[in-house]
Amino acid sequence: MPPWGLLLCFLALAAYPLSALEPVQKAFDQPLPIPPLMTGTRAGGETIYELTAKTGSRILFQDTDTPTYGYNGEYLGPTLRLRRGDQVRIRVHNSLEETTTVHWHGMEVPGPADGGPHQGIRAGAGWEARFTVDQPAATLWYHPHPLGHTARQVYMGLAGLIIIEDETSDSLGIPKSYGSNDIPLVIQDRRFQADGSFSYGVTMPDLMHGLVGDTYLVNGAIKPALSVGKELLRFRLLNGSNSSIYRFSFSDDSSFAQIASDGGFLKQPVGMSTLILSPGERAEILVDLQNRTAGESLFLITETFQGFRDEVLKIVVESEQSDSGKAGNPIPKRLTSIAKIPEANARKTRHFDLETMGRGGMGMMGGGGLTINGRKMDMRRIDAEVQAGSTEVWELFNTPTGMMEIPHSFHLHGVQFQILDINGKAPPSGESGWKDTVLLWPGDRVRIIIPFREFPGIYMYHCHLLEHEDEGMMGQFEVVP
Ligand code: C2O
Ligand code: CU
Ligand code: CU
């Protein structure tokens, strides 16, 4: 079970330089930035999107600016809104001075469109992903995936959200107005150098624990504020950090309802007052502010298991927007139907040991260290051959290593799966829908059932703590006809 606090002792291993930088904005003074919505342009039966990865800079601190990367802008990228059934063409241009790729995390697409390490885009070059959107409404995201350089490129700012809409999302009586009551929240943490630049230097403890920062960014801003009406709010939360596991809550311990996990809506809303997301995971939640008093405010709190706790976003209930007298907007009782995949459908079971120390012992620099089944990523090696359209059970094990207890976050490309059990027990309701990433605490055994798609191609599976991924905690499966 979540060893919150159990890993505190390892905090001492990592040095967290406290920057003397003064934020250019007073805390909770600036409005929450909302990534622009990109709905694409229609041409020849396709919906076309354009992304350019480029360098930029952002003013976060006084007397200095922070060099950044972004898609179409200086930091993060537009939110791509896709429609189920659409044929999509995404044109990517790389204006960076290094190779990148763009991976659609959570999308069920053919291997060549996946944007993994095999689809490198050299500096100055372009790439196109073409696929048909064929999965339920969900909040997904996109980010770079070049072999060994994913973590730093994401850290510099390359990430964006994808929203898929379908008939279910159309028909539900939930907030849908993007940026006003349907609000994307990309939560990240960063460390900064004295000159305001991102401090991406990976030390030995960073490699083990993943790089954990001391300053939170929400949609790229430090401590922004959001003004809302007395209404029902929908937040689309992405843990966009490199390696931090976040526990979210509200300052007044408000309860909220989780309505979606990684791959789309849950069967029904799940009430809770804290929510844990590991790197790469998403959740949609509804927060009911209809009975609040104008002028009231609350804070979104983010906590890491290393003990960092901070108010990252202020939510202010504005008086003007209150729709007094209007009947309340209820939270729907049912959201969608999800057929449970019977275990008997699986034609194969595979085992994956996520190892922090490797079989070779302590060596972080040598062959040991972060591995899956004792092996590090090799582009020329296919680790698992999967029959197109077949269903498999994958048993994941976060191998205990004695002194170093490190969580991992396991992700597969090109599929959405269901969790069968966590340490022999059924998953909590919030994790019993579609998932593409799952957290494993030290010692956890998680069994997932995966309905693979028909698309042939090569896909990655890996730890989504990006420092671990870059260090080789990744493997490849090939879907074969
Ligand atoms: Cu979020 Cu391999 O990716
Ligand atoms: Cu992915
Ligand atoms: Cu890991």
Coordinates of C-alpha atoms and ligand atoms in Angstrom, one line a residue:
M1 CA 0.0 0.0 0.0
P2 CA 1.1 3.6 -0.5
P3 CA 4.1 4.0 1.7
W4 CA 3.6 7.7 2.1
G5 CA 6.4 8.9 4.2
L6 CA 8.1 5.6 4.2
L7 CA 10.6 6.8 1.7
L8 CA 11.3 10.0 3.6
C9 CA 14.7 8.7 4.7
F10 CA 16.0 8.8 1.1
L11 CA 15.2 12.5 0.9
A12 CA 18.6 13.0 2.6
L13 CA 20.3 11.6 -0.5
A14 CA 19.1 14.3 -2.7
A15 CA 20.2 17.9 -2.4
Y16 CA 17.5 20.4 -3.2
P17 CA 19.1 23.8 -3.7
L18 CA 16.7 26.5 -2.7
S19 CA 16.8 29.1 -5.3
A20 CA 17.0 32.8 -4.3
L21 CA 14.9 33.6 -7.3
E22 CA 12.0 35.9 -6.8
P23 CA 8.9 35.0 -8.8
V24 CA 7.9 37.9 -11.1
Q25 CA 4.3 37.5 -10.1
K26 CA 3.1 37.6 -6.5
A27 CA 1.6 34.2 -5.5
F28 CA -1.9 33.7 -6.9
D29 CA -1.9 37.0 -8.7
Q30 CA -1.7 35.8 -12.3
P31 CA -4.6 34.1 -14.1
L32 CA -4.2 30.4 -14.8
P33 CA -2.9 30.1 -18.4
I34 CA -5.1 27.9 -20.6
P35 CA -3.4 26.1 -23.4
P36 CA -5.0 27.2 -26.7
L37 CA -7.5 24.7 -28.1
M38 CA -6.7 23.3 -31.6
T39 CA -9.6 21.7 -33.3
G40 CA -7.8 21.2 -36.6
T41 CA -8.8 22.2 -40.2
R42 CA -10.8 19.9 -42.5
A43 CA -9.3 19.0 -45.9
G44 CA -9.8 16.1 -48.1
G45 CA -11.7 14.1 -45.5
E46 CA -9.0 14.6 -42.9
T47 CA -8.6 16.8 -39.9
I48 CA -5.2 18.4 -40.0
Y49 CA -3.2 19.7 -37.1
E50 CA 0.2 21.4 -37.1
L51 CA 2.8 21.4 -34.4
T52 CA 6.2 23.0 -34.3
A53 CA 8.6 22.1 -31.6
K54 CA 10.7 25.2 -30.9
T55 CA 12.8 27.0 -28.4
G56 CA 11.5 30.0 -26.5
S57 CA 11.7 31.7 -23.1
R58 CA 9.4 32.6 -20.4
I59 CA 9.6 35.2 -17.7
L60 CA 9.0 33.4 -14.4
F61 CA 11.4 35.3 -12.1
Q62 CA 12.5 38.9 -11.7
D63 CA 15.5 40.1 -13.7
T64 CA 15.9 37.0 -15.7
D65 CA 14.2 34.7 -18.1
T66 CA 14.0 31.0 -18.4
P67 CA 14.9 29.3 -21.7
T68 CA 12.2 26.9 -22.7
Y69 CA 10.9 24.5 -25.3
G70 CA 7.3 24.5 -26.5
Y71 CA 5.0 23.4 -29.3
N72 CA 3.8 26.4 -31.3
G73 CA 4.5 28.6 -28.3
E74 CA 7.2 29.1 -25.7
Y75 CA 6.1 26.4 -23.2
L76 CA 3.8 23.4 -23.4
G77 CA 1.6 23.1 -26.5
P78 CA -1.9 23.5 -27.7
T79 CA -4.6 21.1 -26.6
L80 CA -5.5 19.0 -29.6
R81 CA -9.2 18.2 -29.7
L82 CA -9.9 15.1 -31.7
R83 CA -13.2 13.5 -32.6
R84 CA -13.8 9.7 -32.5
G85 CA -14.1 8.4 -36.1
D86 CA -12.1 11.2 -37.6
Q87 CA -9.1 10.6 -39.9
V88 CA -6.4 12.7 -38.5
R89 CA -3.1 14.0 -39.9
I90 CA -0.7 15.7 -37.6
R91 CA 2.1 17.6 -39.2
V92 CA 5.1 18.0 -36.9
H93 CA 8.0 20.3 -37.6
N94 CA 11.1 20.2 -35.6
S95 CA 12.7 23.7 -35.2
L96 CA 14.9 22.5 -32.3
E97 CA 18.6 22.0 -32.7
E98 CA 18.3 18.4 -31.7
T99 CA 16.4 15.3 -32.7
T100 CA 12.9 14.9 -31.2
T101 CA 9.8 12.7 -31.7
V102 CA 6.2 13.4 -30.8
H103 CA 4.4 10.5 -29.1
W104 CA 0.6 10.4 -28.6
H105 CA 0.4 8.9 -25.1
G106 CA -2.7 6.9 -24.7
M107 CA -3.7 6.8 -28.4
E108 CA -4.4 3.5 -30.0
V109 CA -2.6 4.0 -33.3
P110 CA -0.5 2.0 -35.7
G111 CA 3.2 1.7 -34.7
P112 CA 4.6 4.0 -37.4
A113 CA 2.2 6.8 -36.2
D114 CA 3.0 6.3 -32.5
G115 CA 5.9 8.7 -32.3
G116 CA 8.2 6.6 -30.2
P117 CA 12.0 6.4 -30.5
H118 CA 11.8 4.8 -34.0
Q119 CA 10.1 8.0 -35.4
G120 CA 12.9 10.4 -34.8
I121 CA 12.6 13.9 -36.4
R122 CA 16.0 15.4 -37.0
A123 CA 16.6 19.1 -36.3
G124 CA 14.9 21.1 -39.1
A125 CA 13.0 18.2 -40.4
G126 CA 9.3 17.2 -40.4
W127 CA 7.1 14.2 -39.8
E128 CA 3.5 13.3 -40.2
A129 CA 1.3 11.1 -38.1
R130 CA -1.8 9.7 -39.8
F131 CA -4.4 7.7 -38.0
T132 CA -8.1 7.2 -37.4
V133 CA -9.4 8.1 -34.0
D134 CA -10.9 4.8 -32.8
Q135 CA -11.3 4.9 -29.0
P136 CA -13.6 6.4 -26.4
A137 CA -13.6 10.1 -25.2
A138 CA -10.6 10.7 -23.0
T139 CA -7.9 13.0 -21.9
L140 CA -4.6 12.0 -23.3
W141 CA -1.4 13.8 -23.9
Y142 CA 1.6 14.2 -26.3
H143 CA 5.3 14.6 -25.5
P144 CA 8.7 13.8 -27.0
H145 CA 10.2 10.3 -26.9
P146 CA 13.7 10.3 -28.4
L147 CA 15.8 7.5 -27.1
G148 CA 17.7 8.6 -23.9
H149 CA 16.6 12.3 -24.2
T150 CA 12.9 12.2 -23.4
A151 CA 13.3 13.5 -19.8
R152 CA 15.2 16.7 -20.6
Q153 CA 13.0 17.6 -23.5
V154 CA 9.9 17.2 -21.5
Y155 CA 11.5 19.2 -18.7
M156 CA 12.2 22.1 -21.1
G157 CA 8.4 22.3 -21.8
L158 CA 7.5 19.9 -24.5
A159 CA 4.1 18.4 -23.6
G160 CA 0.5 19.0 -24.5
L161 CA -3.0 17.6 -23.9
I162 CA -5.2 15.7 -26.3
I163 CA -8.9 15.6 -25.8
I164 CA -11.0 13.0 -27.6
E165 CA -14.8 13.6 -27.9
D166 CA -17.4 11.1 -28.8
E167 CA -21.1 10.5 -28.5
T168 CA -20.8 9.6 -24.9
S169 CA -19.0 12.8 -24.0
D170 CA -21.6 14.7 -26.1
S171 CA -24.5 13.3 -24.3
L172 CA -23.3 13.6 -20.7
G173 CA -24.6 16.6 -18.6
I174 CA -21.1 17.6 -17.4
P175 CA -19.1 20.8 -17.9
K176 CA -17.8 21.1 -21.5
S177 CA -16.8 24.7 -22.0
Y178 CA -13.0 24.4 -22.5
G179 CA -11.1 26.9 -20.3
S180 CA -14.2 28.1 -18.5
N181 CA -15.7 25.2 -16.6
D182 CA -13.8 22.4 -18.3
I183 CA -10.3 23.2 -17.3
P184 CA -7.0 21.5 -18.2
L185 CA -4.4 21.3 -15.5
V186 CA -0.9 20.2 -16.4
I187 CA 1.0 19.9 -13.1
Q188 CA 4.8 19.7 -13.2
D189 CA 7.6 20.4 -10.8
R190 CA 10.9 22.0 -11.7
R191 CA 14.2 23.0 -10.2
F192 CA 15.9 26.2 -11.3
Q193 CA 19.4 27.5 -11.5
A194 CA 20.3 30.8 -10.0
D195 CA 20.1 32.4 -13.5
G196 CA 16.5 31.2 -13.8
S197 CA 17.1 28.4 -16.2
F198 CA 15.8 24.9 -15.6
S199 CA 18.2 22.9 -13.6
Y200 CA 18.3 19.6 -15.5
G201 CA 21.5 18.0 -14.2
V202 CA 20.8 14.4 -13.3
T203 CA 22.8 13.3 -10.2
M204 CA 22.9 9.7 -8.9
P205 CA 20.0 10.2 -6.5
D206 CA 18.0 11.9 -9.3
L207 CA 18.6 8.8 -11.4
M208 CA 17.3 6.5 -8.6
H209 CA 14.4 8.7 -7.4
G210 CA 13.7 10.5 -10.6
L211 CA 14.2 14.2 -10.7
V212 CA 11.9 15.9 -8.2
G213 CA 11.7 19.7 -8.2
D214 CA 10.9 22.3 -5.6
T215 CA 8.7 24.6 -7.7
Y216 CA 5.4 23.7 -9.1
L217 CA 4.1 24.8 -12.5
V218 CA 0.4 24.6 -13.4
N219 CA 0.0 25.0 -17.2
G220 CA 3.4 26.6 -17.1
A221 CA 2.8 29.2 -14.4
I222 CA 3.9 29.3 -10.8
K223 CA 1.0 29.7 -8.4
P224 CA -1.7 31.0 -10.7
A225 CA -5.3 31.7 -9.8
L226 CA -8.5 30.7 -11.5
S227 CA -11.8 32.7 -11.3
V228 CA -14.9 30.6 -11.6
G229 CA -18.6 30.9 -11.2
K230 CA -20.7 29.2 -8.5
E231 CA -20.8 26.1 -10.7
L232 CA -19.9 22.6 -11.3
L233 CA -16.3 22.4 -12.5
R234 CA -14.5 19.8 -14.5
F235 CA -10.7 19.5 -14.2
R236 CA -8.6 17.4 -16.5
L237 CA -5.5 16.6 -14.4
L238 CA -2.3 15.5 -15.9
N239 CA 0.7 14.5 -13.8
G240 CA 3.2 16.0 -16.3
S241 CA 6.1 15.8 -14.0
N242 CA 9.2 13.8 -14.9
S243 CA 9.2 11.6 -11.8
S244 CA 7.0 12.9 -9.0
I245 CA 4.0 11.0 -7.7
Y246 CA 1.4 13.5 -6.7
R247 CA -1.4 13.3 -4.2
F248 CA -4.0 15.9 -5.0
S249 CA -6.5 17.4 -2.5
F250 CA -8.2 20.7 -1.8
S251 CA -7.3 23.0 1.0
D252 CA -10.7 22.6 2.7
D253 CA -10.7 18.9 2.2
S254 CA -13.6 19.2 -0.2
S255 CA -14.7 16.0 -1.7
F256 CA -14.8 15.7 -5.5
A257 CA -15.9 13.0 -8.0
Q258 CA -13.5 11.3 -10.3
I259 CA -15.2 10.7 -13.6
A260 CA -12.4 9.5 -15.9
S261 CA -9.1 7.7 -15.7
D262 CA -6.4 7.5 -18.4
G263 CA -8.4 6.0 -21.2
G264 CA -11.8 7.6 -20.6
F265 CA -14.9 7.8 -18.5
L266 CA -15.4 5.5 -15.5
K267 CA -18.7 3.6 -15.3
Q268 CA -19.9 6.0 -12.6
P269 CA -18.4 8.9 -10.6
V270 CA -16.2 7.9 -7.7
G271 CA -16.3 10.2 -4.7
M272 CA -13.0 11.0 -3.0
S273 CA -11.0 13.7 -1.2
T274 CA -7.5 12.7 -2.3
L275 CA -6.3 11.4 -5.7
I276 CA -2.9 9.9 -6.5
L277 CA -1.4 10.3 -10.0
S278 CA 2.0 8.9 -11.0
P279 CA 3.9 10.5 -13.9
G280 CA 1.9 10.2 -17.2
E281 CA -1.4 9.4 -15.5
R282 CA -4.5 11.5 -16.0
A283 CA -7.8 11.9 -14.2
E284 CA -10.9 14.0 -14.8
I285 CA -12.7 15.2 -11.7
L286 CA -15.8 17.2 -10.9
V287 CA -15.8 19.8 -8.1
D288 CA -19.1 21.2 -7.1
L289 CA -18.9 24.9 -6.2
Q290 CA -22.6 25.6 -6.7
N291 CA -23.3 26.2 -3.0
R292 CA -20.3 28.3 -2.4
T293 CA -20.4 32.0 -1.4
A294 CA -19.1 34.5 -3.7
G295 CA -15.6 35.6 -2.8
E296 CA -14.8 32.3 -1.3
S297 CA -11.6 30.6 -2.4
L298 CA -9.9 27.3 -2.1
F299 CA -6.5 25.8 -3.1
L300 CA -5.5 22.8 -5.1
I301 CA -2.9 21.0 -3.0
T302 CA -0.2 18.9 -4.4
E303 CA 1.9 16.6 -2.2
T304 CA 4.7 14.2 -3.1
F305 CA 5.6 11.2 -1.0
Q306 CA 9.0 12.8 -0.4
G307 CA 7.2 15.3 1.7
F308 CA 6.8 18.3 -0.5
R309 CA 3.4 19.9 0.0
D310 CA 2.3 23.1 -1.7
E311 CA -0.7 25.1 -2.7
V312 CA -0.4 25.1 -6.5
L313 CA -3.6 26.8 -7.7
K314 CA -6.0 29.2 -6.1
I315 CA -9.7 28.8 -7.2
V316 CA -11.7 31.9 -6.5
V317 CA -15.5 31.9 -6.7
E318 CA -16.5 35.1 -8.4
S319 CA -19.8 36.9 -7.4
E320 CA -20.8 38.1 -10.9
Q321 CA -21.0 34.7 -12.4
S322 CA -23.3 33.2 -9.7
D323 CA -26.4 31.9 -11.2
S324 CA -28.6 32.3 -8.1
G325 CA -32.0 30.7 -8.2
K326 CA -31.0 28.3 -11.0
A327 CA -31.5 24.6 -10.2
G328 CA -28.2 22.9 -9.5
N329 CA -26.4 20.9 -12.0
P330 CA -26.3 17.4 -10.6
I331 CA -23.3 15.1 -11.1
P332 CA -24.6 12.3 -13.4
K333 CA -25.1 8.9 -11.8
R334 CA -23.9 6.9 -14.7
L335 CA -21.2 7.8 -17.2
T336 CA -20.5 5.0 -19.6
S337 CA -20.4 1.2 -19.9
I338 CA -17.2 -0.6 -19.6
A339 CA -17.2 -4.3 -20.3
K340 CA -14.9 -6.2 -18.0
I341 CA -12.4 -8.3 -20.0
P342 CA -12.6 -11.9 -18.8
E343 CA -9.3 -13.3 -17.8
A344 CA -10.1 -16.4 -19.8
N345 CA -9.8 -14.3 -23.0
A346 CA -6.0 -14.0 -22.4
R347 CA -4.0 -16.3 -24.6
K348 CA -0.7 -15.5 -22.9
T349 CA 0.7 -14.3 -19.6
R350 CA 4.0 -12.5 -19.4
H351 CA 6.0 -11.3 -16.4
F352 CA 7.8 -8.1 -16.1
D353 CA 10.2 -7.4 -13.2
L354 CA 10.9 -3.7 -12.7
E355 CA 14.3 -3.7 -11.1
T356 CA 15.9 -0.7 -9.5
M357 CA 19.2 -2.4 -8.7
G358 CA 19.3 -4.7 -11.6
R359 CA 20.5 -8.2 -11.3
G360 CA 24.1 -7.1 -11.4
G361 CA 23.9 -5.4 -8.0
M362 CA 24.5 -1.8 -7.2
G363 CA 26.2 -0.5 -10.4
M364 CA 24.3 2.5 -11.6
M365 CA 26.9 3.3 -14.3
G366 CA 27.6 -0.2 -15.5
G367 CA 25.2 -2.9 -16.6
G368 CA 23.1 -2.9 -13.4
G369 CA 20.6 -0.3 -12.3
L370 CA 17.3 0.3 -13.8
T371 CA 16.1 -2.6 -15.9
I372 CA 13.0 -4.6 -16.8
N373 CA 13.5 -8.3 -16.6
G374 CA 17.2 -7.6 -16.1
R375 CA 17.6 -5.8 -19.4
K376 CA 18.0 -2.3 -20.6
M377 CA 16.3 -0.9 -23.7
D378 CA 17.8 -1.9 -27.0
M379 CA 16.3 -0.5 -30.2
R380 CA 17.4 -3.6 -32.1
R381 CA 15.8 -6.1 -29.7
I382 CA 12.1 -6.9 -29.6
D383 CA 11.3 -8.1 -26.1
A384 CA 7.8 -9.4 -26.7
E385 CA 6.0 -10.5 -29.9
V386 CA 2.3 -10.0 -29.6
Q387 CA -0.4 -11.5 -31.9
A388 CA -2.4 -8.7 -33.5
G389 CA -5.9 -8.5 -31.9
S390 CA -5.1 -10.9 -29.1
T391 CA -5.5 -10.4 -25.4
E392 CA -2.7 -10.9 -22.8
V393 CA -2.2 -10.7 -19.1
W394 CA 0.9 -8.9 -18.1
E395 CA 2.1 -9.4 -14.5
L396 CA 4.2 -6.5 -13.3
F397 CA 6.3 -6.7 -10.2
N398 CA 8.2 -3.9 -8.6
T399 CA 11.0 -6.0 -7.3
P400 CA 12.0 -5.0 -3.7
T401 CA 15.7 -4.3 -3.5
G402 CA 16.3 -4.0 0.2
M403 CA 17.5 -0.5 1.0
M404 CA 16.3 1.3 -2.1
E405 CA 12.6 1.4 -2.3
I406 CA 11.6 3.1 -5.4
P407 CA 8.1 3.3 -7.0
H408 CA 7.7 2.9 -10.7
S409 CA 5.0 3.9 -13.2
F410 CA 4.4 1.3 -15.9
H411 CA 3.1 2.5 -19.3
L412 CA 2.4 0.7 -22.6
H413 CA 2.0 2.4 -26.0
G414 CA -0.8 1.9 -28.4
V415 CA -3.3 0.3 -26.0
Q416 CA -5.6 0.9 -23.1
F417 CA -5.7 -1.9 -20.5
Q418 CA -7.7 -2.9 -17.4
I419 CA -6.2 -3.7 -14.0
L420 CA -7.1 -7.2 -12.9
D421 CA -5.7 -6.9 -9.4
I422 CA -3.1 -5.1 -7.3
N423 CA -1.4 -7.4 -4.8
G424 CA -4.3 -9.9 -5.3
K425 CA -7.0 -7.4 -4.6
A426 CA -9.4 -5.7 -7.1
P427 CA -8.3 -2.2 -8.0
P428 CA -10.0 0.8 -6.4
S429 CA -13.0 2.1 -8.3
G430 CA -11.1 5.0 -9.7
E431 CA -8.7 2.6 -11.4
S432 CA -11.1 0.0 -12.6
G433 CA -11.7 1.7 -16.0
W434 CA -9.4 2.1 -18.9
K435 CA -5.7 2.7 -18.1
D436 CA -2.5 3.1 -20.0
T437 CA -0.2 3.8 -17.0
V438 CA -0.2 2.2 -13.6
L439 CA 1.7 3.0 -10.4
L440 CA 3.7 0.3 -8.6
W441 CA 4.8 1.0 -5.1
P442 CA 7.8 -1.0 -3.9
G443 CA 6.9 -4.7 -3.7
D444 CA 3.7 -4.3 -5.6
R445 CA 2.4 -7.0 -7.9
V446 CA -0.1 -5.7 -10.5
R447 CA -1.8 -7.8 -13.1
I448 CA -3.2 -6.0 -16.1
I449 CA -5.2 -7.4 -19.0
I450 CA -4.5 -5.9 -22.4
P451 CA -6.7 -6.2 -25.5
F452 CA -4.1 -5.5 -28.2
R453 CA -5.2 -3.8 -31.4
E454 CA -4.9 -5.1 -34.9
F455 CA -2.4 -2.5 -35.9
P456 CA 1.0 -4.0 -36.7
G457 CA 4.1 -2.2 -35.5
I458 CA 6.7 -1.7 -32.8
Y459 CA 5.6 -0.1 -29.5
M460 CA 7.3 0.7 -26.2
Y461 CA 6.6 -0.3 -22.7
H462 CA 8.5 1.5 -19.9
C463 CA 8.6 3.1 -16.6
H464 CA 7.2 6.6 -16.9
L465 CA 9.5 8.1 -14.4
L466 CA 11.3 9.7 -17.3
E467 CA 14.8 9.5 -15.7
H468 CA 14.2 5.8 -15.4
E469 CA 13.0 5.5 -19.0
D470 CA 16.0 7.4 -20.3
E471 CA 18.3 5.2 -18.3
G472 CA 16.9 2.2 -20.1
M473 CA 14.0 1.0 -18.1
M474 CA 12.1 0.3 -21.3
G475 CA 11.4 -2.5 -23.7
Q476 CA 9.7 -3.1 -27.0
F477 CA 6.8 -5.2 -28.1
E478 CA 5.9 -5.9 -31.7
V479 CA 2.4 -6.5 -32.8
V480 CA 2.6 -9.1 -35.6
P481 CA -0.2 -10.3 -37.9
Ligands
C2O1 CU1 4.1 9.0 -22.2 CU2 6.3 6.2 -23.8 O1 5.2 7.6 -23.0
CU2 CU 2.8 6.4 -24.4
CU3 CU 10.9 3.6 -12.6

